[in-house]
Amino acid sequence: MNVQALHKISYGMYILTSGKDNKFNGQIVNSVIQATAEPATIAVCVNHDNLTHKFIENSKVFTLSTLLEDASMNLIGNFGFKSGRDIDKFKGINFRTGRNGAPIILDSVAAFLECELINQMDIGSHTMFLGRVIDGDILSDKNPMTYAYYHTIKGGKAPKSAPHYIADEEKISVKEKEGNKMDKYVCTICGYVYDPEKGDPDEGIEPGTKFDDIPDDWTCPICGAGKEDFEKED
């Protein structure tokens, strides 16, 4: 099977949140679909091991905030590659509590949808949660981020808990490697690839900056690992 065929399925990029008794958690998701129009329902897949999964099961509510193309990798890394069991993901994040009691992310977001859980289905490593939309609004007219944009433009990777994660999907072809004039470096913690041709504009690293020329205090934009945790891409 050519697993690249799976990459032709369109995805968006969202922050999924839930909360109960003033306790909140959230994570990055892209397996989201509108299931029906009347009533409006939304389905989302969440790994069993994720803390957000537990929050949704307990509170019976969830909210989806649609990320913009200009959302920083730090924001994505905070919600996508860190655990709410270890840190407060909402520290320093601009958000408000919605009608359903779950957080609504306010920065770098195109729109939000608040949902109440009406059904769920166990599908192996993940649960598909089905929610009835009770509220929503548009926060920006800028372009929402797709997974393709995150992958090809931002250089982002999929965590192993993602429903679409494939172990070998991040390998690039020999032809692509031969066309690169500067070496790429891979974060050994989360898999983020620093591409000198793209740089890290969010952190002031201009396109064309070699990895060796990056300041020593620079950290991985996704997981916060230091330069010492990067290895040259084979």
Coordinates of C-alpha atoms in Angstrom, one line a residue:
M1 CA 0.0 0.0 0.0
N2 CA 1.2 3.5 -0.8
V3 CA 0.6 5.3 2.5
Q4 CA 1.1 8.6 0.7
A5 CA -2.4 8.2 -0.6
L6 CA -3.6 9.0 2.9
H7 CA -2.0 12.4 2.6
K8 CA -4.5 13.3 -0.1
I9 CA -7.3 13.5 2.5
S10 CA -7.9 17.1 3.4
Y11 CA -7.5 18.1 7.1
G12 CA -7.7 21.3 9.0
M13 CA -5.8 22.3 12.2
Y14 CA -7.7 22.9 15.4
I15 CA -7.2 23.3 19.1
L16 CA -9.6 21.0 20.9
T17 CA -10.4 22.0 24.4
S18 CA -12.6 20.8 27.3
G19 CA -13.0 21.7 30.9
K20 CA -14.8 21.0 34.1
D21 CA -14.8 22.6 37.6
N22 CA -12.4 25.3 36.4
K23 CA -9.9 22.8 35.1
F24 CA -9.0 23.0 31.5
N25 CA -7.0 21.1 28.9
G26 CA -6.5 21.2 25.2
Q27 CA -4.7 19.6 22.3
I28 CA -4.0 19.9 18.6
V29 CA -6.4 17.8 16.3
N30 CA -7.0 17.6 12.6
S31 CA -9.4 14.6 12.3
V32 CA -12.5 16.8 12.5
I33 CA -15.6 16.6 10.3
Q34 CA -19.1 18.1 10.2
A35 CA -21.3 15.1 10.4
T36 CA -24.8 16.7 9.9
A37 CA -26.3 20.1 9.2
E38 CA -29.7 19.9 11.0
P39 CA -28.9 19.7 13.8
A40 CA -25.3 20.8 13.3
T41 CA -23.0 18.1 14.7
I42 CA -19.2 17.7 14.7
A43 CA -17.1 14.5 15.0
V44 CA -13.5 14.5 16.3
C45 CA -11.1 11.7 17.0
V46 CA -9.0 11.7 20.2
N47 CA -6.3 9.3 21.4
H48 CA -7.4 7.2 24.5
D49 CA -4.3 8.2 26.4
N50 CA -4.7 11.9 26.0
L51 CA -5.8 14.0 29.0
T52 CA -8.3 15.9 26.8
H53 CA -10.0 12.5 26.1
K54 CA -10.6 12.2 29.9
F55 CA -11.9 15.7 30.2
I56 CA -14.4 15.2 27.3
E57 CA -15.7 12.0 28.8
N58 CA -16.1 13.6 32.2
S59 CA -17.5 16.9 31.2
K60 CA -19.5 15.9 28.1
V61 CA -18.4 19.1 26.3
F62 CA -15.7 20.2 23.9
T63 CA -14.8 23.3 21.8
L64 CA -12.9 23.5 18.6
S65 CA -10.8 26.6 17.7
T66 CA -9.7 26.7 14.1
L67 CA -6.1 27.8 13.7
L68 CA -5.0 30.5 11.2
E69 CA -2.1 30.0 8.8
D70 CA -0.1 32.6 10.8
A71 CA -0.4 30.7 14.1
S72 CA 3.0 30.3 15.6
M73 CA 4.8 27.0 16.0
N74 CA 5.1 27.8 19.7
L75 CA 1.3 27.8 20.0
I76 CA 1.0 24.5 18.1
G77 CA 3.9 22.9 20.0
N78 CA 2.3 24.0 23.3
F79 CA -1.0 22.2 22.6
G80 CA 0.4 19.5 20.3
F81 CA 3.6 18.2 21.8
K82 CA 3.3 18.8 25.5
S83 CA 1.1 17.2 28.1
G84 CA -1.4 18.9 30.4
R85 CA -0.4 16.4 33.0
D86 CA 3.0 18.2 33.2
I87 CA 2.2 21.8 32.5
D88 CA -0.6 24.4 32.4
K89 CA -1.2 24.7 28.7
F90 CA -3.2 27.9 29.2
K91 CA -0.6 29.8 31.0
G92 CA 0.0 33.0 28.9
I93 CA -2.7 32.0 26.4
N94 CA -5.5 34.5 25.5
F95 CA -8.8 32.6 26.0
R96 CA -12.3 32.9 27.5
T97 CA -14.7 30.4 28.8
G98 CA -17.6 29.6 26.5
R99 CA -21.2 28.6 27.1
N100 CA -20.3 25.0 27.6
G101 CA -17.6 25.8 30.1
A102 CA -14.7 24.9 27.8
P103 CA -12.0 27.4 26.8
I104 CA -12.1 29.3 23.5
I105 CA -8.7 30.2 22.2
L106 CA -8.8 33.9 21.0
D107 CA -5.5 34.5 19.3
S108 CA -4.5 33.1 15.9
V109 CA -8.0 31.6 15.5
A110 CA -10.4 31.9 12.5
A111 CA -13.5 30.6 14.3
F112 CA -14.7 28.4 17.2
L113 CA -17.5 25.9 17.7
E114 CA -18.8 24.9 21.1
C115 CA -20.3 21.4 21.4
E116 CA -22.2 19.2 23.8
L117 CA -21.3 15.5 23.6
I118 CA -24.2 13.3 22.3
N119 CA -22.4 10.1 21.4
Q120 CA -19.0 8.4 21.1
M121 CA -17.5 5.4 19.5
D122 CA -14.4 3.4 20.4
I123 CA -12.3 2.9 17.3
G124 CA -9.2 1.2 18.7
S125 CA -6.5 3.6 19.8
H126 CA -8.9 6.5 19.5
T127 CA -12.4 7.5 20.4
M128 CA -14.6 9.4 17.9
F129 CA -16.6 12.0 19.9
L130 CA -19.8 13.3 18.3
G131 CA -21.0 16.7 19.6
R132 CA -24.0 18.9 18.9
V133 CA -23.0 22.5 18.1
I134 CA -24.5 24.9 20.6
D135 CA -22.6 28.1 19.7
G136 CA -19.9 29.4 17.4
D137 CA -18.5 32.5 15.8
I138 CA -15.9 33.8 13.4
L139 CA -12.9 35.6 14.9
S140 CA -10.9 36.4 11.8
D141 CA -11.3 36.5 8.0
K142 CA -7.7 35.3 7.5
N143 CA -7.0 31.9 5.9
P144 CA -7.5 28.9 8.2
M145 CA -4.5 26.5 8.4
T146 CA -4.7 23.1 6.7
Y147 CA -2.6 20.2 7.7
A148 CA -0.9 20.4 4.3
Y149 CA 0.1 24.0 5.0
Y150 CA 1.4 23.0 8.5
H151 CA 3.4 20.1 7.0
T152 CA 4.8 21.7 3.9
I153 CA 5.1 25.4 4.8
K154 CA 5.5 25.3 8.5
G155 CA 7.6 22.1 8.5
G156 CA 5.4 20.6 11.2
K157 CA 5.2 17.0 12.2
A158 CA 2.5 14.7 13.6
P159 CA 2.8 13.4 17.2
K160 CA 2.7 9.6 17.6
S161 CA -0.8 9.9 19.3
A162 CA -2.3 11.5 16.2
P163 CA -4.8 9.3 14.3
H164 CA -3.0 9.9 11.0
Y165 CA 0.5 9.3 12.2
I166 CA 2.6 6.9 10.0
A167 CA 6.0 6.0 11.2
D168 CA 7.8 6.5 7.9
E169 CA 5.7 9.5 6.6
E170 CA 8.4 12.1 7.5
K171 CA 11.1 10.5 5.2
I172 CA 11.9 12.7 2.2
S173 CA 13.1 11.4 -1.1
V174 CA 16.7 11.2 -2.2
K175 CA 15.9 13.6 -5.1
E176 CA 14.6 16.2 -2.6
K177 CA 17.7 15.7 -0.5
E178 CA 20.0 16.2 -3.5
G179 CA 18.4 19.4 -4.3
N180 CA 19.1 21.0 -0.9
K181 CA 22.2 23.1 -0.6
M182 CA 22.2 23.4 3.2
D183 CA 21.8 20.6 5.7
K184 CA 18.5 20.1 7.6
Y185 CA 18.5 19.2 11.2
V186 CA 16.0 17.1 13.0
C187 CA 14.8 17.5 16.6
T188 CA 15.4 14.1 18.3
I189 CA 12.6 14.9 20.8
C190 CA 9.6 15.7 18.6
G191 CA 10.8 15.2 15.0
Y192 CA 10.6 18.9 13.9
V193 CA 12.9 19.6 11.0
Y194 CA 14.9 22.8 10.8
D195 CA 15.1 23.8 7.1
P196 CA 17.6 26.5 6.5
E197 CA 15.8 27.6 3.4
K198 CA 12.7 28.4 5.5
G199 CA 14.4 29.5 8.8
D200 CA 12.2 30.1 11.8
P201 CA 10.6 33.5 11.1
D202 CA 8.4 33.3 14.3
E203 CA 11.7 33.5 16.3
G204 CA 13.5 36.0 14.1
I205 CA 15.6 33.3 12.2
E206 CA 15.5 34.5 8.6
P207 CA 15.3 32.1 5.7
G208 CA 18.7 31.1 4.5
T209 CA 20.2 30.8 8.0
K210 CA 22.4 27.7 8.4
F211 CA 21.8 25.7 11.5
D212 CA 25.3 26.4 12.8
D213 CA 24.5 30.1 12.6
I214 CA 21.4 30.0 14.8
P215 CA 22.0 31.5 18.2
D216 CA 22.9 29.0 20.9
D217 CA 19.9 29.9 23.0
W218 CA 17.5 29.1 20.1
T219 CA 15.0 26.2 21.0
C220 CA 12.8 23.9 19.0
P221 CA 9.6 25.9 18.1
I222 CA 7.5 22.8 18.8
C223 CA 8.8 21.2 22.0
G224 CA 11.4 23.7 23.3
A225 CA 14.4 21.3 23.0
G226 CA 17.8 23.0 22.7
K227 CA 20.2 22.9 19.7
E228 CA 22.1 20.1 21.3
D229 CA 19.0 17.9 20.8
F230 CA 19.1 18.3 17.0
E231 CA 20.9 15.9 14.6
K232 CA 21.8 16.3 11.0
E233 CA 19.2 14.8 8.7
D234 CA 20.5 11.7 7.0

